[in-house]
């Protein structure tokens, strides 16, 4: 299973292909500018969180822009063609911060709306075709995140931390041998300990919540010989 959600590209087949995304570096969509003409989306400029940007098409017409805040991501996205099968016609999306962006051609009416699978809502970039206009466009999203695993965690200052150890008595027994004979007794006990900790980390596109659960089973036996 790919880590990216299925990509749906809407529009025509002319122009030059482009694919601008942060899948190699982990960068995500930070900002988008869109210029709309009468019967098409004329141009887009896209920035990623690592500072890279790309401009497609020729800037002209009605201008709109959107900058994602830290932790903000898509909750819905729809694309439209221009109705003639030749160009992109509109882009509309909403975010988890209750904000909305809608850029659309200004003269022709919108026809078929294409709801896009946004997966986790975390956008890695865009793909499509462009010449003087945006012939077609699609967005790349990380698939729905089912779980997150931390690996190779390093705590360089752990050796300098003095642990706060709580001493707990699991079981005790006092026995007095009042005879001169050797006697043998055995004491056994066990306890299951579960400790859970959680913390969160916020990035430019997502908030990650982690839960660390530690399970430990302690058992012991002690043989006592008394005289």
Coordinates of C-alpha atoms in Angstrom, one line a residue:
X1 CA 0.0 0.0 0.0
X2 CA 1.4 3.4 -1.0
X3 CA 1.9 6.1 1.6
X4 CA 0.2 8.5 -0.8
X5 CA -3.5 8.6 -1.3
X6 CA -4.8 8.0 -4.9
X7 CA -4.2 11.1 -7.0
X8 CA -7.0 12.4 -9.3
X9 CA -5.8 14.9 -11.9
X10 CA -8.5 17.1 -13.4
X11 CA -8.3 19.1 -16.7
X12 CA -6.9 18.6 -20.2
X13 CA -4.0 16.8 -21.7
X14 CA -1.9 19.6 -23.3
X15 CA 0.9 21.6 -21.8
X16 CA 4.1 20.3 -20.1
X17 CA 3.9 17.8 -17.2
X18 CA 5.0 18.9 -13.8
X19 CA 5.3 17.2 -10.4
X20 CA 6.3 19.3 -7.5
X21 CA 6.3 17.7 -4.0
X22 CA 8.2 17.2 -0.8
X23 CA 8.0 13.4 -0.6
X24 CA 11.8 13.1 -0.7
X25 CA 12.4 15.7 2.0
X26 CA 9.3 15.4 4.1
X27 CA 8.2 19.0 3.2
X28 CA 4.5 19.8 2.9
X29 CA 2.3 22.4 1.2
X30 CA 2.8 25.8 2.9
X31 CA 1.3 28.4 0.6
X32 CA -0.5 28.6 -2.8
X33 CA -1.2 31.5 -5.1
X34 CA -3.8 31.1 -7.9
X35 CA -4.7 33.4 -10.9
X36 CA -8.0 32.7 -12.7
X37 CA -9.0 33.8 -16.2
X38 CA -12.5 33.9 -17.7
X39 CA -12.6 30.3 -18.9
X40 CA -9.6 28.7 -17.0
X41 CA -7.2 28.7 -14.1
X42 CA -4.3 30.7 -15.6
X43 CA -1.5 30.1 -13.1
X44 CA -0.5 28.7 -9.7
X45 CA 2.5 29.2 -7.5
X46 CA 3.2 26.7 -4.8
X47 CA 5.5 26.9 -1.7
X48 CA 6.6 24.0 0.4
X49 CA 7.6 24.1 4.1
X50 CA 11.3 23.7 3.2
X51 CA 11.2 27.0 1.3
X52 CA 11.1 25.6 -2.2
X53 CA 8.6 27.1 -4.6
X54 CA 7.5 26.5 -8.2
X55 CA 5.4 28.7 -10.6
X56 CA 3.3 27.2 -13.4
X57 CA 1.3 29.0 -16.1
X58 CA 1.3 32.7 -16.8
X59 CA 0.2 35.1 -14.0
X60 CA -2.9 37.1 -15.2
X61 CA -6.5 37.5 -14.1
X62 CA -8.3 37.3 -10.7
X63 CA -5.7 36.6 -7.9
X64 CA -6.2 34.6 -4.7
X65 CA -3.8 33.3 -2.1
X66 CA -3.7 31.0 0.9
X67 CA -1.1 30.3 3.6
X68 CA -1.4 27.3 5.9
X69 CA -0.8 27.9 9.6
X70 CA 1.2 25.5 11.7
X71 CA -0.9 22.4 12.3
X72 CA -3.4 23.3 9.6
X73 CA -4.4 20.7 7.0
X74 CA -7.1 19.9 4.5
X75 CA -10.5 18.6 5.5
X76 CA -12.0 18.6 2.0
X77 CA -10.9 19.4 -1.6
X78 CA -12.8 19.7 -4.9
X79 CA -11.6 20.4 -8.4
X80 CA -13.4 21.4 -11.5
X81 CA -12.5 21.3 -15.2
X82 CA -13.5 24.2 -17.4
X83 CA -16.3 22.2 -18.9
X84 CA -14.6 21.8 -22.3
X85 CA -12.1 19.2 -21.2
X86 CA -9.2 21.5 -21.9
X87 CA -8.2 23.3 -18.7
X88 CA -8.6 23.4 -15.0
X89 CA -11.6 25.5 -14.0
X90 CA -11.6 25.8 -10.2
X91 CA -10.0 24.8 -6.9
X92 CA -11.9 24.7 -3.6
X93 CA -10.7 23.4 -0.2
X94 CA -11.5 23.7 3.5
X95 CA -9.2 23.2 6.5
X96 CA -9.4 22.0 10.1
X97 CA -9.1 25.7 11.1
X98 CA -12.5 26.4 9.6
X99 CA -11.0 28.3 6.7
X100 CA -11.9 28.0 3.1
X101 CA -10.2 28.8 -0.3
X102 CA -12.1 29.0 -3.6
X103 CA -10.5 30.1 -6.8
X104 CA -12.5 29.7 -10.1
X105 CA -12.8 30.9 -13.6
X106 CA -14.6 34.2 -13.8
X107 CA -16.8 34.0 -17.0
X108 CA -17.7 30.4 -17.5
X109 CA -20.0 28.6 -15.0
X110 CA -18.8 25.6 -13.1
X111 CA -20.1 22.2 -14.2
X112 CA -18.9 18.8 -12.8
X113 CA -17.4 18.9 -9.3
X114 CA -14.8 16.3 -8.5
X115 CA -14.4 15.6 -4.7
X116 CA -10.8 14.5 -4.0
X117 CA -9.6 11.8 -1.7
X118 CA -7.4 13.8 0.8
X119 CA -6.3 10.8 2.8
X120 CA -4.8 12.2 6.1
X121 CA -5.3 15.8 4.9
X122 CA -1.5 16.4 4.8
X123 CA -0.6 17.7 1.3
X124 CA 2.8 16.9 -0.1
X125 CA 2.5 18.9 -3.3
X126 CA 0.9 19.2 -6.7
X127 CA 1.0 17.4 -10.1
X128 CA -0.4 18.3 -13.5
X129 CA 0.3 19.9 -16.9
X130 CA 0.8 23.6 -17.8
X131 CA 1.7 25.9 -20.6
X132 CA 0.4 29.4 -20.6
X133 CA -2.5 28.1 -18.5
X134 CA -3.0 25.3 -16.0
X135 CA -4.1 22.5 -18.3
X136 CA -4.7 20.1 -15.4
X137 CA -4.0 19.7 -11.7
X138 CA -3.9 17.2 -8.9
X139 CA -2.8 17.3 -5.3
X140 CA -0.7 14.7 -3.5
X141 CA -1.7 13.7 0.0
X142 CA -0.3 11.3 2.6
X143 CA -2.7 8.4 3.0
X144 CA -4.8 8.1 6.2
X145 CA -2.4 7.6 9.1
X146 CA -3.4 4.5 11.1
X147 CA -0.4 4.4 13.5
X148 CA 2.9 6.0 14.2
X149 CA 6.0 4.1 15.5
X150 CA 9.0 5.8 17.0
X151 CA 12.3 4.1 16.2
X152 CA 15.9 4.7 17.2
X153 CA 15.0 7.2 19.9
X154 CA 18.1 8.8 21.4
X155 CA 18.3 10.6 24.7
X156 CA 21.8 12.1 24.9
X157 CA 21.3 13.5 28.4
X158 CA 19.7 10.5 29.9
X159 CA 22.9 9.6 31.8
X160 CA 22.8 12.9 33.7
X161 CA 19.2 12.4 34.9
X162 CA 18.7 11.2 38.4
X163 CA 15.7 9.0 38.4
X164 CA 13.0 9.5 41.0
X165 CA 12.6 5.9 42.3
X166 CA 9.7 5.1 44.5
X167 CA 10.4 2.1 46.7
X168 CA 7.4 -0.2 47.0
X169 CA 7.1 -3.3 49.2
X170 CA 5.5 -6.1 47.3
X171 CA 5.4 -8.8 50.0
X172 CA 7.1 -9.3 53.3
X173 CA 7.2 -12.0 56.0
X174 CA 8.9 -12.3 59.3
X175 CA 9.6 -15.8 60.7
X176 CA 11.4 -16.8 63.8
X177 CA 12.8 -20.2 64.2
X178 CA 12.5 -21.1 67.9
X179 CA 14.0 -24.5 67.6
X180 CA 17.5 -25.8 67.0
X181 CA 16.5 -27.6 63.8
X182 CA 17.1 -26.2 60.3
X183 CA 13.9 -25.2 58.7
X184 CA 13.2 -24.2 55.1
X185 CA 10.6 -21.7 53.9
X186 CA 9.8 -20.2 50.6
X187 CA 8.1 -16.8 49.8
X188 CA 6.9 -16.0 46.3
X189 CA 5.1 -13.0 44.8
X190 CA 4.6 -11.3 41.4
X191 CA 3.2 -8.0 40.2
X192 CA 2.3 -6.7 36.8
X193 CA 3.2 -3.0 36.2
X194 CA 1.8 -0.9 33.4
X195 CA 3.1 2.7 32.9
X196 CA 1.6 4.9 30.2
X197 CA 3.0 8.3 29.1
X198 CA 1.9 10.6 26.3
X199 CA 3.2 13.7 24.5
X200 CA 2.6 15.6 21.4
X201 CA 4.6 17.2 18.6
X202 CA 3.3 19.9 16.2
X203 CA 4.7 20.4 12.7
X204 CA 3.7 22.7 9.9
X205 CA 1.0 20.3 8.7
X206 CA 0.1 18.0 11.5
X207 CA -0.2 17.4 15.2
X208 CA 1.2 14.1 16.3
X209 CA 0.0 12.5 19.6
X210 CA 2.2 9.7 20.9
X211 CA 1.4 7.2 23.7
X212 CA 4.2 5.1 25.3
X213 CA 3.0 2.1 27.2
X214 CA 5.5 0.1 29.3
X215 CA 4.6 -3.3 30.6
X216 CA 6.7 -5.1 33.2
X217 CA 6.1 -8.4 35.0
X218 CA 8.2 -8.8 38.1
X219 CA 8.4 -12.2 39.9
X220 CA 10.7 -13.5 42.6
X221 CA 11.2 -16.3 45.0
X222 CA 13.2 -16.5 48.1
X223 CA 14.4 -19.5 50.0
X224 CA 15.2 -19.1 53.7
X225 CA 17.2 -21.5 55.7
X226 CA 17.0 -20.9 59.5
X227 CA 18.9 -22.5 62.2

